[in-house]
Short mmCIF file of C-alpha atoms in Angstrom, two decimals:
data_model
loop_
_atom_site.label_atom_id
_atom_site.label_comp_id
_atom_site.label_asym_id
_atom_site.label_seq_id
_atom_site.Cartn_x
_atom_site.Cartn_y
_atom_site.Cartn_z
CA MET J 1258 35.27 -19.94 -12.56
CA ILE J 1259 37.02 -19.59 -15.93
CA THR J 1260 40.23 -17.80 -15.42
CA GLY J 1261 43.37 -16.94 -17.47
CA SER J 1262 43.90 -18.03 -21.04
CA ALA J 1263 40.48 -19.63 -21.26
CA ALA J 1264 38.94 -16.40 -20.40
CA LEU J 1265 40.83 -14.67 -22.82
CA ALA J 1266 39.70 -16.96 -25.69
CA LEU J 1267 36.22 -16.62 -24.44
CA ILE J 1268 36.18 -12.88 -24.65
CA ALA J 1269 37.77 -13.07 -28.19
CA THR J 1270 35.38 -15.54 -29.35
CA ALA J 1271 32.36 -13.30 -28.18
CA GLY J 1272 33.95 -10.28 -29.55
CA LYS J 1273 34.02 -12.17 -33.15
CA ALA J 1274 30.49 -13.21 -32.67
CA ALA J 1275 29.48 -9.54 -32.08
CA THR J 1276 31.31 -8.43 -35.15
CA ALA J 1277 29.51 -11.25 -37.17
CA ALA J 1278 26.13 -10.27 -35.87
CA GLU J 1279 26.51 -6.51 -36.67
CA ALA J 1280 27.58 -7.61 -40.34
CA VAL J 1281 24.19 -9.58 -40.96
CA ALA J 1282 21.84 -7.24 -42.63
CA PRO J 1283 18.44 -6.41 -40.59
CA PRO J 1284 15.54 -8.31 -42.22
CA PRO J 1285 13.98 -6.80 -45.20
CA LYS J 1286 10.90 -4.30 -44.34
CA LEU J 1287 8.50 -5.89 -46.93
CA VAL J 1288 8.98 -9.47 -48.99
CA LEU J 1289 7.19 -9.19 -52.20
CA PHE J 1290 6.78 -12.68 -53.06
CA MET J 1291 5.24 -13.31 -56.67
CA ALA J 1292 4.26 -16.40 -58.68
CA ILE J 1293 3.37 -15.94 -62.30
CA ASP J 1294 0.52 -18.67 -63.03
CA GLY J 1295 1.41 -21.09 -65.61
CA PHE J 1296 4.89 -19.62 -66.30
CA PRO J 1297 7.61 -21.99 -67.36
CA GLN J 1298 11.07 -21.20 -66.81
CA GLU J 1299 12.03 -20.81 -70.63
CA GLN J 1300 9.40 -18.04 -70.77
CA PHE J 1301 11.31 -16.14 -68.00
CA VAL J 1302 14.11 -15.81 -70.39
CA LYS J 1303 12.89 -16.60 -73.91
CA TYR J 1304 12.26 -12.77 -74.68
CA TYR J 1305 15.03 -11.23 -72.72
CA ASP J 1306 15.85 -8.84 -75.49
CA GLN J 1307 12.44 -7.54 -75.40
CA LEU J 1308 12.01 -6.70 -71.95
CA GLY J 1309 12.44 -3.39 -70.38
CA ASP J 1310 15.14 -2.52 -67.65
CA GLY J 1311 12.89 -2.42 -64.50
CA GLY J 1312 10.74 -5.35 -64.42
CA LEU J 1313 11.99 -9.14 -65.11
CA LYS J 1314 15.37 -7.89 -65.90
CA LEU J 1315 15.69 -6.65 -62.39
CA LEU J 1316 15.64 -10.51 -61.25
CA LEU J 1317 17.77 -11.78 -64.22
CA ASP J 1318 20.53 -9.03 -64.11
CA LYS J 1319 20.65 -7.91 -60.36
CA GLY J 1320 19.02 -10.76 -58.63
CA ALA J 1321 19.87 -14.50 -58.35
CA TRP J 1322 18.00 -17.00 -60.26
CA TYR J 1323 18.21 -20.92 -60.88
CA GLY J 1324 17.87 -22.06 -64.49
CA ASN J 1325 17.08 -25.61 -63.23
CA ASN J 1326 14.52 -25.08 -60.62
CA HIS J 1327 11.98 -27.90 -60.73
CA TYR J 1328 8.75 -28.71 -58.90
CA SER J 1329 9.30 -32.39 -57.32
CA HIS J 1330 5.74 -33.46 -57.11
CA ALA J 1331 3.92 -35.01 -60.45
CA THR J 1332 0.51 -33.03 -59.95
CA THR J 1333 1.67 -29.63 -61.27
CA TYR J 1334 -1.74 -27.85 -60.83
CA THR J 1335 -2.72 -24.41 -59.50
CA GLY J 1336 -3.86 -25.41 -56.37
CA VAL J 1337 -1.10 -27.68 -55.33
CA GLY J 1338 1.45 -25.10 -56.72
CA HIS J 1339 0.08 -22.44 -54.48
CA ALA J 1340 -0.21 -24.49 -51.54
CA THR J 1341 3.64 -25.61 -51.81
CA LEU J 1342 5.10 -22.04 -52.61
CA LEU J 1343 4.90 -20.53 -49.13
CA SER J 1344 4.56 -23.61 -47.18
CA CYS J 1345 7.64 -25.64 -48.78
CA ALA J 1346 5.86 -28.76 -48.32
CA HIS J 1347 5.01 -31.37 -50.60
CA PRO J 1348 1.40 -32.38 -51.33
CA TYR J 1349 1.48 -35.46 -49.24
CA LYS J 1350 1.97 -32.90 -46.48
CA HIS J 1351 -0.11 -29.97 -47.05
CA ALA J 1352 -2.87 -32.27 -48.36
CA VAL J 1353 -3.83 -30.17 -51.43
CA ILE J 1354 -3.60 -33.18 -54.16
CA GLY J 1355 -5.36 -31.11 -56.83
CA ASN J 1356 -7.43 -28.38 -57.86
CA ASP J 1357 -10.39 -30.79 -56.77
CA TRP J 1358 -10.78 -34.43 -55.42
CA ILE J 1359 -13.53 -36.83 -54.14
CA ASP J 1360 -14.31 -36.88 -50.48
CA LYS J 1361 -14.16 -40.63 -49.60
CA GLN J 1362 -17.11 -40.72 -47.27
CA THR J 1363 -19.55 -38.40 -48.96
CA LYS J 1364 -18.28 -39.43 -52.73
CA LYS J 1365 -18.76 -35.62 -53.51
CA ARG J 1366 -16.49 -33.21 -55.06
CA VAL J 1367 -14.29 -31.29 -52.83
CA TYR J 1368 -12.56 -28.16 -54.12
CA SER J 1369 -9.23 -27.29 -52.91
CA THR J 1370 -10.19 -24.15 -50.84
CA GLU J 1371 -13.95 -24.59 -50.36
CA ASP J 1372 -15.21 -24.09 -46.93
CA PRO J 1373 -19.17 -23.99 -46.54
CA ARG J 1374 -18.82 -22.34 -43.25
CA HIS J 1375 -17.67 -19.30 -44.92
CA LYS J 1376 -19.18 -16.84 -47.56
CA TYR J 1377 -17.72 -13.94 -49.72
CA LEU J 1378 -18.01 -10.37 -48.21
CA ASP J 1379 -20.65 -8.39 -50.40
CA GLU J 1380 -20.98 -10.97 -52.93
CA GLU J 1381 -22.83 -14.14 -54.12
CA THR J 1382 -21.16 -17.25 -53.00
CA ALA J 1383 -21.29 -20.28 -55.46
CA ASP J 1384 -21.05 -24.15 -54.58
CA HIS J 1385 -17.20 -25.11 -53.96
CA ALA J 1386 -16.33 -21.36 -53.82
CA GLY J 1387 -13.00 -20.66 -52.49
CA THR J 1388 -13.41 -19.22 -48.96
CA SER J 1389 -10.74 -20.53 -46.61
CA PRO J 1390 -7.64 -22.24 -46.08
CA PHE J 1391 -9.25 -25.21 -43.99
CA ASN J 1392 -8.11 -27.77 -46.45
CA ILE J 1393 -4.40 -26.89 -46.48
CA LYS J 1394 -3.11 -28.66 -43.38
CA VAL J 1395 0.14 -26.88 -43.05
CA THR J 1396 1.48 -23.38 -41.92
CA THR J 1397 3.07 -20.97 -44.51
CA VAL J 1398 6.14 -18.22 -44.02
CA GLY J 1399 3.70 -15.68 -43.49
CA ASP J 1400 2.09 -17.50 -40.69
CA GLU J 1401 5.54 -18.07 -39.07
CA MET J 1402 6.16 -14.19 -39.24
CA ILE J 1403 2.78 -13.59 -37.64
CA TYR J 1404 3.49 -15.93 -34.75
CA ALA J 1405 6.98 -14.76 -34.37
CA ASN J 1406 6.30 -11.02 -33.76
CA GLY J 1407 2.43 -10.67 -33.90
CA LYS J 1408 2.72 -7.55 -35.92
CA SER J 1409 3.49 -8.52 -39.55
CA LYS J 1410 0.82 -7.72 -42.13
CA VAL J 1411 0.40 -10.84 -44.55
CA ILE J 1412 -1.82 -9.98 -47.56
CA ALA J 1413 -2.07 -12.27 -50.65
CA ILE J 1414 -3.75 -11.20 -54.06
CA ALA J 1415 -4.64 -13.25 -57.15
CA GLY J 1416 -7.00 -13.73 -59.93
CA LYS J 1417 -7.92 -17.18 -58.64
CA ASP J 1418 -9.22 -17.83 -54.96
CA ARG J 1419 -7.08 -21.18 -54.72
CA SER J 1420 -4.09 -19.16 -55.57
CA SER J 1421 -4.37 -16.31 -53.17
CA ILE J 1422 -5.62 -18.44 -50.09
CA GLY J 1423 -2.68 -20.76 -50.86
CA LEU J 1424 -0.35 -18.10 -50.53
CA ALA J 1425 -2.10 -16.14 -47.61
CA GLY J 1426 -1.93 -19.28 -45.23
CA GLN J 1427 -3.74 -19.68 -42.14
CA PHE J 1428 -3.47 -16.28 -40.74
CA GLY J 1429 -2.82 -13.79 -43.51
CA THR J 1430 -5.94 -12.42 -45.41
CA ALA J 1431 -6.44 -13.18 -49.20
CA TYR J 1432 -8.16 -11.31 -51.73
CA MET J 1433 -9.47 -12.80 -55.26
CA HIS J 1434 -10.84 -11.60 -58.44
CA SER J 1435 -14.53 -11.89 -58.62
CA THR J 1436 -16.06 -12.77 -62.12
CA THR J 1437 -19.34 -11.24 -61.05
CA THR J 1438 -18.15 -7.54 -60.11
CA GLY J 1439 -14.99 -7.56 -61.18
CA ARG J 1440 -13.51 -6.78 -57.95
CA PHE J 1441 -11.17 -8.28 -55.79
CA ILE J 1442 -12.98 -9.75 -52.88
CA THR J 1443 -12.66 -11.68 -49.67
CA SER J 1444 -14.58 -14.01 -47.60
CA ASP J 1445 -15.59 -13.63 -43.98
CA TYR J 1446 -13.11 -16.00 -42.76
CA TYR J 1447 -10.51 -13.25 -43.35
CA MET J 1448 -12.50 -10.15 -41.96
CA ALA J 1449 -16.34 -9.32 -40.86
CA ALA J 1450 -16.05 -5.86 -43.16
CA TYR J 1451 -14.05 -4.70 -45.83
CA PRO J 1452 -11.41 -1.87 -44.77
CA GLU J 1453 -12.00 1.74 -45.63
CA TRP J 1454 -9.37 1.55 -48.50
CA TRP J 1455 -11.08 -1.02 -50.36
CA THR J 1456 -14.23 0.78 -50.27
CA ALA J 1457 -12.89 3.94 -51.56
CA PHE J 1458 -11.08 2.19 -54.30
CA TYR J 1459 -14.20 0.58 -55.55
CA ALA J 1460 -16.50 3.57 -55.23
CA ASN J 1461 -15.74 4.45 -58.89
CA LYS J 1462 -15.88 1.19 -60.25
CA PRO J 1463 -12.11 1.02 -61.89
CA GLN J 1464 -12.83 -2.44 -62.92
CA ASP J 1465 -14.89 -1.24 -65.86
CA ARG J 1466 -12.20 1.03 -67.27
CA PHE J 1467 -11.17 -1.40 -70.07
CA PHE J 1468 -14.69 -1.94 -71.32
CA GLY J 1469 -14.82 -1.56 -74.90
CA GLN J 1470 -11.27 -1.97 -75.54
CA THR J 1471 -9.39 -4.71 -77.65
CA TRP J 1472 -6.06 -6.60 -76.86
CA THR J 1473 -3.72 -6.00 -79.86
CA LEU J 1474 -0.27 -6.66 -80.31
CA SER J 1475 2.09 -4.41 -78.12
CA MET J 1476 4.92 -4.55 -80.56
CA PRO J 1477 5.59 -4.30 -84.56
CA GLU J 1478 4.46 -7.68 -86.19
CA GLU J 1479 8.15 -8.59 -86.89
CA ALA J 1480 8.97 -8.80 -83.00
CA TYR J 1481 6.90 -12.03 -82.69
CA ALA J 1482 8.91 -13.95 -85.40
CA ARG J 1483 9.99 -16.39 -82.79
CA SER J 1484 6.41 -17.21 -81.82
CA VAL J 1485 3.57 -19.15 -83.45
CA PRO J 1486 1.27 -16.99 -85.55
CA ASP J 1487 -2.38 -16.56 -84.41
CA ASN J 1488 -5.65 -17.86 -85.76
CA GLN J 1489 -4.67 -21.42 -85.47
CA PRO J 1490 -7.15 -24.16 -85.87
CA TRP J 1491 -6.23 -25.73 -82.50
CA SER J 1492 -6.63 -22.23 -80.66
CA THR J 1493 -9.74 -22.19 -78.44
CA ASN J 1494 -12.42 -19.45 -78.81
CA TYR J 1495 -13.24 -18.98 -75.28
CA LYS J 1496 -14.84 -16.37 -73.48
CA GLY J 1497 -15.91 -14.55 -76.71
CA LEU J 1498 -12.16 -13.67 -77.09
CA GLY J 1499 -11.65 -15.31 -80.47
CA VAL J 1500 -8.80 -16.96 -81.76
CA LYS J 1501 -6.60 -14.12 -83.28
CA PHE J 1502 -5.88 -10.57 -82.92
CA PRO J 1503 -7.44 -8.09 -81.97
CA HIS J 1504 -9.35 -9.93 -79.08
CA PRO J 1505 -12.27 -8.05 -77.81
CA ILE J 1506 -12.85 -8.29 -74.20
CA ASP J 1507 -16.68 -7.85 -73.93
CA GLY J 1508 -17.23 -11.28 -72.86
CA GLY J 1509 -19.58 -11.76 -76.00
CA ALA J 1510 -22.24 -10.18 -74.36
CA ALA J 1511 -24.66 -7.82 -76.28
CA SER J 1512 -24.43 -5.20 -73.87
CA ASP J 1513 -23.57 -1.58 -73.72
CA LYS J 1514 -22.15 -1.48 -69.96
CA PRO J 1515 -19.81 -4.02 -68.15
CA GLY J 1516 -21.23 -7.24 -66.94
CA LYS J 1517 -20.34 -10.52 -65.87
CA GLY J 1518 -19.38 -11.57 -69.18
CA TYR J 1519 -16.75 -8.53 -69.39
CA TYR J 1520 -15.55 -9.22 -65.76
CA ASP J 1521 -14.74 -12.96 -66.70
CA ALA J 1522 -12.98 -12.18 -70.16
CA THR J 1523 -10.80 -9.50 -68.86
CA MET J 1524 -8.77 -11.84 -66.53
CA TRP J 1525 -8.05 -13.97 -69.60
CA THR J 1526 -6.22 -11.36 -71.35
CA PRO J 1527 -3.30 -8.65 -70.11
CA PHE J 1528 -6.01 -6.11 -68.99
CA GLY J 1529 -6.23 -8.52 -66.07
CA ASP J 1530 -2.81 -7.76 -64.90
CA LEU J 1531 -3.68 -4.14 -65.03
CA LEU J 1532 -6.62 -4.45 -63.08
CA MET J 1533 -4.60 -6.37 -60.51
CA LEU J 1534 -1.87 -3.94 -60.58
CA ASP J 1535 -4.27 -0.92 -59.65
CA PHE J 1536 -5.75 -3.17 -56.71
CA VAL J 1537 -2.20 -4.05 -55.51
CA LYS J 1538 -1.11 -0.59 -55.34
CA ALA J 1539 -4.40 0.51 -53.29
CA ALA J 1540 -3.57 -2.52 -51.13
CA ILE J 1541 -0.08 -1.36 -50.72
CA GLU J 1542 -1.10 2.07 -49.62
CA GLY J 1543 -4.30 1.11 -47.68
CA GLU J 1544 -2.43 -1.40 -45.39
CA ASN J 1545 0.83 0.77 -45.51
CA LEU J 1546 2.86 -2.39 -46.42
CA GLY J 1547 6.53 -2.05 -45.66
CA ARG J 1548 6.17 0.96 -43.32
CA ASN J 1549 5.17 -1.33 -40.24
CA PRO J 1550 5.04 0.94 -37.11
CA SER J 1551 6.63 -1.68 -35.13
CA GLY J 1552 9.30 -2.44 -37.35
CA ALA J 1553 8.30 -5.96 -38.10
CA PRO J 1554 8.50 -6.99 -41.89
CA ASP J 1555 5.37 -7.32 -43.93
CA LEU J 1556 4.49 -9.87 -46.63
CA LEU J 1557 2.64 -9.30 -49.84
CA ALA J 1558 2.23 -12.19 -52.05
CA LEU J 1559 0.87 -11.63 -55.62
CA SER J 1560 -0.39 -14.33 -58.29
CA TRP J 1561 -0.57 -13.05 -61.68
CA THR J 1562 -3.36 -15.41 -63.08
CA SER J 1563 -3.76 -14.08 -66.81
CA HIS J 1564 -0.70 -15.64 -67.95
CA ASP J 1565 -2.19 -19.18 -67.44
CA TYR J 1566 -5.12 -18.34 -69.02
CA VAL J 1567 -3.52 -17.00 -71.95
CA ASN J 1568 -1.51 -20.09 -72.40
CA HIS J 1569 -4.45 -22.46 -71.86
CA LEU J 1570 -6.16 -20.51 -74.81
CA PHE J 1571 -3.42 -20.34 -77.25
CA GLY J 1572 -0.51 -22.10 -75.86
CA PRO J 1573 3.03 -21.08 -74.53
CA GLU J 1574 4.28 -20.98 -78.00
CA SER J 1575 1.76 -18.59 -79.42
CA ARG J 1576 2.11 -14.91 -80.11
CA GLN J 1577 -0.78 -14.21 -77.48
CA SER J 1578 1.62 -15.82 -74.84
CA HIS J 1579 4.69 -13.95 -76.21
CA ASP J 1580 2.57 -10.51 -75.84
CA GLN J 1581 1.27 -11.01 -72.63
CA THR J 1582 4.64 -11.87 -70.96
CA VAL J 1583 6.12 -8.77 -72.47
CA ARG J 1584 3.23 -6.66 -71.15
CA LEU J 1585 3.46 -8.19 -67.96
CA ASP J 1586 6.99 -7.13 -67.74
CA ARG J 1587 5.96 -3.60 -67.88
CA VAL J 1588 3.58 -4.27 -65.10
CA PHE J 1589 6.30 -5.44 -62.94
CA ALA J 1590 8.61 -2.26 -63.60
CA ASP J 1591 5.61 -0.16 -62.98
CA LEU J 1592 5.00 -2.02 -59.61
CA PHE J 1593 8.72 -2.26 -58.54
CA LYS J 1594 8.97 1.76 -59.31
CA PHE J 1595 5.94 2.28 -57.03
CA ILE J 1596 7.46 0.02 -54.22
CA ASP J 1597 10.76 1.86 -54.36
CA GLU J 1598 9.16 5.16 -54.08
CA ARG J 1599 7.15 4.42 -51.17
CA VAL J 1600 9.56 2.06 -49.11
CA GLY J 1601 12.90 1.85 -51.18
CA LEU J 1602 13.77 -1.39 -53.09
CA ASP J 1603 17.12 -1.69 -50.81
CA ASN J 1604 14.33 -2.61 -47.93
CA VAL J 1605 12.53 -4.88 -49.80
CA LEU J 1606 13.32 -8.74 -50.88
CA ILE J 1607 11.50 -9.52 -54.22
CA THR J 1608 10.98 -13.27 -55.19
CA LEU J 1609 9.47 -14.72 -58.38
CA SER J 1610 8.23 -18.45 -59.37
CA ALA J 1611 5.22 -20.01 -60.60
CA ASP J 1612 2.77 -22.81 -59.79
CA HIS J 1613 3.42 -24.81 -62.73
CA GLY J 1614 4.76 -24.45 -66.29
CA PHE J 1615 2.97 -25.22 -69.21
CA MET J 1616 2.93 -27.90 -72.38
CA ASN J 1617 2.70 -27.11 -75.68
CA ILE J 1618 -0.35 -27.63 -77.69
CA PRO J 1619 -0.63 -31.25 -78.69
CA GLU J 1620 -1.37 -30.47 -82.35
CA TYR J 1621 1.46 -28.02 -82.39
CA SER J 1622 3.86 -30.79 -81.06
CA SER J 1623 2.26 -33.33 -83.52
CA SER J 1624 3.30 -30.71 -86.46
CA ARG J 1625 6.84 -30.90 -85.21
CA ARG J 1626 6.78 -34.88 -85.48
CA LEU J 1627 6.65 -35.51 -81.92
CA ASP J 1628 4.56 -38.20 -80.20
CA ALA J 1629 1.29 -36.13 -78.95
CA GLY J 1630 -2.28 -36.43 -78.47
CA ARG J 1631 -5.26 -35.97 -75.95
CA ILE J 1632 -6.60 -38.52 -73.61
CA ASP J 1633 -10.50 -38.24 -72.92
CA PRO J 1634 -10.87 -39.39 -69.42
CA GLU J 1635 -14.55 -40.16 -69.52
CA ALA J 1636 -13.70 -42.74 -72.53
CA MET J 1637 -10.97 -44.11 -70.71
CA ILE J 1638 -13.11 -44.80 -67.75
CA ASN J 1639 -15.72 -46.51 -69.96
CA ASP J 1640 -12.92 -48.75 -71.35
CA VAL J 1641 -11.80 -49.73 -68.01
CA ASN J 1642 -15.16 -50.53 -66.84
CA ALA J 1643 -15.67 -52.35 -70.16
CA ALA J 1644 -12.67 -54.43 -69.86
CA LEU J 1645 -13.09 -55.22 -66.07
CA SER J 1646 -16.68 -56.51 -66.80
CA LYS J 1647 -15.46 -59.08 -69.06
CA GLN J 1648 -13.35 -60.24 -66.25
CA TYR J 1649 -15.48 -59.98 -63.20
CA GLY J 1650 -18.86 -59.57 -64.41
CA ASP J 1651 -21.01 -56.24 -65.36
CA GLY J 1652 -20.11 -53.43 -63.02
CA LYS J 1653 -18.91 -49.82 -62.58
CA TYR J 1654 -15.65 -50.46 -60.92
CA VAL J 1655 -13.93 -47.24 -61.49
CA THR J 1656 -16.77 -44.44 -60.66
CA THR J 1657 -14.89 -40.99 -61.36
CA TRP J 1658 -11.78 -39.25 -62.51
CA TRP J 1659 -10.13 -36.12 -60.96
CA ASN J 1660 -6.74 -35.36 -62.30
CA PRO J 1661 -4.71 -37.51 -62.40
CA ASN J 1662 -6.54 -40.11 -60.37
CA LEU J 1663 -9.28 -42.75 -60.84
CA TYR J 1664 -11.70 -43.72 -58.00
CA ILE J 1665 -12.56 -47.41 -57.33
CA ASP J 1666 -15.86 -48.83 -55.85
CA TYR J 1667 -14.38 -50.58 -53.24
CA ALA J 1668 -17.64 -51.41 -51.27
CA MET J 1669 -18.74 -53.23 -54.73
CA LEU J 1670 -15.39 -55.15 -54.73
CA ALA J 1671 -16.03 -56.23 -51.13
CA GLU J 1672 -19.68 -57.33 -51.83
CA ARG J 1673 -18.36 -59.44 -54.66
CA LYS J 1674 -15.78 -60.90 -52.60
CA LEU J 1675 -13.16 -59.43 -54.84
CA ASP J 1676 -9.41 -58.95 -53.86
CA LYS J 1677 -8.67 -55.20 -53.93
CA ALA J 1678 -4.97 -55.69 -55.10
CA GLU J 1679 -5.90 -57.84 -57.75
CA VAL J 1680 -8.72 -55.60 -59.22
CA GLU J 1681 -6.19 -52.67 -58.99
CA GLU J 1682 -3.52 -54.43 -60.87
CA ALA J 1683 -6.02 -55.60 -63.52
CA ILE J 1684 -7.03 -51.73 -63.92
CA ALA J 1685 -3.59 -50.90 -64.04
CA SER J 1686 -2.20 -53.38 -66.46
CA PHE J 1687 -5.18 -52.52 -68.93
CA LEU J 1688 -4.01 -48.67 -68.49
CA ARG J 1689 -0.27 -49.25 -69.19
CA GLU J 1690 -1.33 -50.34 -72.76
CA TYR J 1691 -3.82 -47.44 -73.19
CA PRO J 1692 -2.81 -44.51 -75.75
CA GLY J 1693 -0.99 -41.62 -74.14
CA VAL J 1694 -0.40 -43.51 -70.72
CA GLU J 1695 3.35 -43.44 -69.42
CA ALA J 1696 2.89 -45.21 -66.25
CA VAL J 1697 0.19 -46.26 -63.76
CA PHE J 1698 0.49 -46.72 -60.20
CA THR J 1699 -2.16 -48.29 -57.53
CA ARG J 1700 -3.02 -47.41 -54.10
CA THR J 1701 -1.89 -50.83 -52.82
CA GLN J 1702 1.67 -50.09 -54.37
CA LEU J 1703 1.66 -46.35 -52.78
CA GLU J 1704 0.47 -47.71 -49.18
CA ARG J 1705 2.94 -50.48 -49.12
CA GLY J 1706 5.78 -48.58 -50.45
CA GLN J 1707 6.35 -50.83 -53.50
CA MET J 1708 7.13 -48.14 -56.02
CA PRO J 1709 9.92 -48.55 -58.60
CA ALA J 1710 12.98 -46.71 -57.81
CA THR J 1711 12.53 -43.98 -60.62
CA ARG J 1712 12.30 -40.38 -60.31
CA LEU J 1713 8.72 -40.35 -61.59
CA ALA J 1714 7.52 -42.86 -58.90
CA LYS J 1715 8.94 -40.36 -56.44
CA GLN J 1716 7.23 -37.59 -57.88
CA VAL J 1717 4.12 -39.36 -57.64
CA THR J 1718 4.75 -40.27 -54.15
CA LEU J 1719 5.44 -36.98 -53.04
CA ALA J 1720 2.16 -36.00 -54.82
CA TRP J 1721 -0.16 -38.53 -53.12
CA HIS J 1722 -1.91 -38.55 -49.99
CA GLN J 1723 -3.14 -41.60 -48.34
CA LYS J 1724 -6.69 -40.26 -46.82
CA ILE J 1725 -7.35 -37.95 -49.72
CA SER J 1726 -6.06 -38.96 -53.08
CA GLY J 1727 -7.51 -41.53 -55.45
CA ASP J 1728 -6.91 -45.32 -56.11
CA ILE J 1729 -5.31 -45.34 -59.43
CA VAL J 1730 -2.59 -42.75 -60.57
CA ILE J 1731 -2.09 -42.15 -64.17
CA MET J 1732 0.65 -40.36 -65.63
CA ASN J 1733 0.52 -39.46 -69.32
CA LYS J 1734 3.12 -39.72 -71.84
CA PRO J 1735 5.24 -36.28 -72.40
CA ASN J 1736 3.44 -34.08 -74.96
CA TRP J 1737 -0.25 -35.62 -74.35
CA TYR J 1738 -2.74 -33.69 -73.08
CA LEU J 1739 -4.59 -35.16 -69.88
CA PHE J 1740 -7.27 -33.16 -68.47
CA ALA J 1741 -10.94 -33.35 -67.39
CA LYS J 1742 -12.15 -32.05 -70.86
CA PRO J 1743 -10.06 -33.15 -73.64
CA LYS J 1744 -10.98 -30.16 -75.81
CA GLY J 1745 -11.91 -27.64 -73.06
CA TYR J 1746 -8.58 -25.91 -73.53
CA ALA J 1747 -6.02 -25.81 -76.40
CA SER J 1748 -3.06 -26.63 -73.87
CA THR J 1749 -3.00 -27.39 -70.21
CA HIS J 1750 -0.32 -28.50 -67.55
CA GLY J 1751 -0.34 -30.99 -64.38
CA SER J 1752 2.26 -33.53 -65.69
CA PRO J 1753 5.53 -34.76 -64.05
CA TRP J 1754 7.60 -33.51 -67.27
CA ALA J 1755 10.04 -30.89 -67.32
CA TYR J 1756 7.75 -28.34 -69.25
CA ASP J 1757 5.48 -28.35 -66.50
CA THR J 1758 8.18 -28.73 -63.26
CA ASN J 1759 10.77 -26.33 -64.31
CA VAL J 1760 9.49 -22.87 -62.94
CA PRO J 1761 11.53 -19.88 -62.11
CA LEU J 1762 13.10 -19.43 -58.77
CA ALA J 1763 14.66 -15.91 -58.54
CA MET J 1764 15.38 -13.36 -55.64
CA TYR J 1765 16.45 -9.97 -55.63
CA GLY J 1766 17.49 -7.86 -52.44
CA PRO J 1767 20.96 -6.40 -52.41
CA ALA J 1768 21.31 -6.68 -48.66
CA TRP J 1769 20.66 -10.42 -48.66
CA ILE J 1770 21.24 -11.91 -52.27
CA ALA J 1771 24.45 -12.27 -54.12
CA PRO J 1772 23.30 -11.77 -57.77
CA GLY J 1773 24.24 -14.57 -60.57
CA LYS J 1774 22.74 -17.51 -62.46
CA TYR J 1775 22.70 -20.78 -60.38
CA GLY J 1776 22.24 -24.33 -61.13
CA ASP J 1777 19.79 -27.02 -59.56
CA SER J 1778 17.13 -26.23 -56.89
CA GLU J 1779 13.65 -27.39 -56.10
CA THR J 1780 10.74 -24.89 -55.70
CA VAL J 1781 10.32 -25.65 -51.93
CA ASP J 1782 13.76 -24.21 -51.38
CA LEU J 1783 12.30 -20.83 -51.99
CA ALA J 1784 10.21 -20.41 -48.95
CA ARG J 1785 12.62 -21.98 -46.73
CA THR J 1786 15.18 -19.47 -47.81
CA VAL J 1787 12.83 -16.79 -47.35
CA ALA J 1788 11.96 -18.01 -43.70
CA HIS J 1789 16.03 -18.03 -43.20
CA ILE J 1790 16.60 -14.51 -44.22
CA LEU J 1791 13.46 -13.34 -41.94
CA ASN J 1792 15.08 -15.22 -39.11
CA VAL J 1793 11.61 -17.26 -38.40
CA ARG J 1794 11.02 -20.78 -38.20
CA PRO J 1795 10.31 -22.77 -41.23
CA PRO J 1796 6.79 -23.77 -41.78
CA ASN J 1797 5.79 -26.90 -39.89
CA GLY J 1798 5.56 -29.04 -43.06
CA CYS J 1799 8.44 -27.56 -44.73
CA GLU J 1800 11.16 -29.86 -46.53
CA GLY J 1801 13.25 -27.19 -48.48
CA SER J 1802 16.48 -26.37 -47.84
CA VAL J 1803 18.21 -22.98 -47.67
CA LEU J 1804 19.97 -21.83 -50.66
CA THR J 1805 23.00 -20.41 -48.92
CA GLU J 1806 25.14 -20.26 -52.18
CA MET J 1807 23.06 -17.15 -53.16
CA LEU J 1808 23.05 -15.42 -49.87
CA ARG J 1809 25.62 -12.74 -48.85
#
């Protein structure tokens, strides 16, 4: 039995604990978790003076944000980033090592979110279409919310299947844009039939409302002085959009009514954000998000795709990217106002990040006297095989490429009794002298932990999965374009350099977040902090830290 002073001390301690518990804000009714596809940190702040008051400025002026937030992995691709964002796991754990990779048993391509067992609802399902999270081997914050209370709704919406599926996790519901019909659709992994609100929303084909319109500048010409003028020789005429304003969005189709060309092209312009905004509002109303009868918090995860597409075609330095950013800010202001009227922003935790940043167009970088260029992966494979054929006899030693991995024919090496590590090093030695290549790492190095003590080597290690990744990992030099098709886009991403890894990490929620600009963080810290605020356990592969300095 506890008596005397000890009992009084225990009572006092219990009283303090009760007071502290009462001071802790209840969890938000809604978590609005947002990613802008292909949005580097510099674009978050670059056009501050041209932003409205209710969009991005809500996060910059009244939220907490980290100016030096980075991804820690080297492979900054869409599938990888979205699998990381709400799992707070690195690729070596969540197993999404790229948008695509090669299955080592079948030798066939695997798309990061493909699952042949599942099909789209009321829609054609192409080969390698993203239909389930089967290839993602960890849980997300949304999964842990559902595990904790069984009542939370978790909805993810994006222009790309790999984006929405990565955010939805194992037990949420993912909707992705269809270029066939222009609708936001889902697969039978998530449900057997669409809900009534979805059917009602698409009854009058709202996806057709921008047909016949053109994308023009939304501000006076002089407002774009800090951006590169349009009609540059390095811009890409893609989806019939042209290389200068105004941009038509009919997809180049000779038709008097909307079709696949239009539905596809729309998402490559700011009109794609408006289409998504309409659907997001319908989902909030239809699912009654933020008004959960049980009192459990809901999660709405959004990935805004159009920014990535615009940067691919015109570069982040372009006036097209500039205009799209300012327009997206207005979309956010509209969305935040809508949510405020339904749920009250004081009850909502808003977060913002990105799946990756973006490099400047190599030709633009060259014009600024930087070392820049483009690497052709297929030519590189041919050059590698030619060099090895001279050394070991004719053969196709490297079979294929998926960013940023080369795959070796180990069966042929065994048949010829060639030492695996020796051939790997011969490939690496050749490529280390290849134009545009910064560093090369081999499977043997990675499996044995024989990596150099550099940040770059750590980034590669975090991105490499022993069972799934390729055999030779190539890191391009800064400002060098390394992608499957060297001239497919004007610009790209996927590197370990700061322009690709430095993305926003911002949070708004007066009850939980202390506003201000903060310093260093890792992107995996975002979801870990959200889980902490929600009082749910961290996802099972999580390696992030709670950003306690920005919490009330």
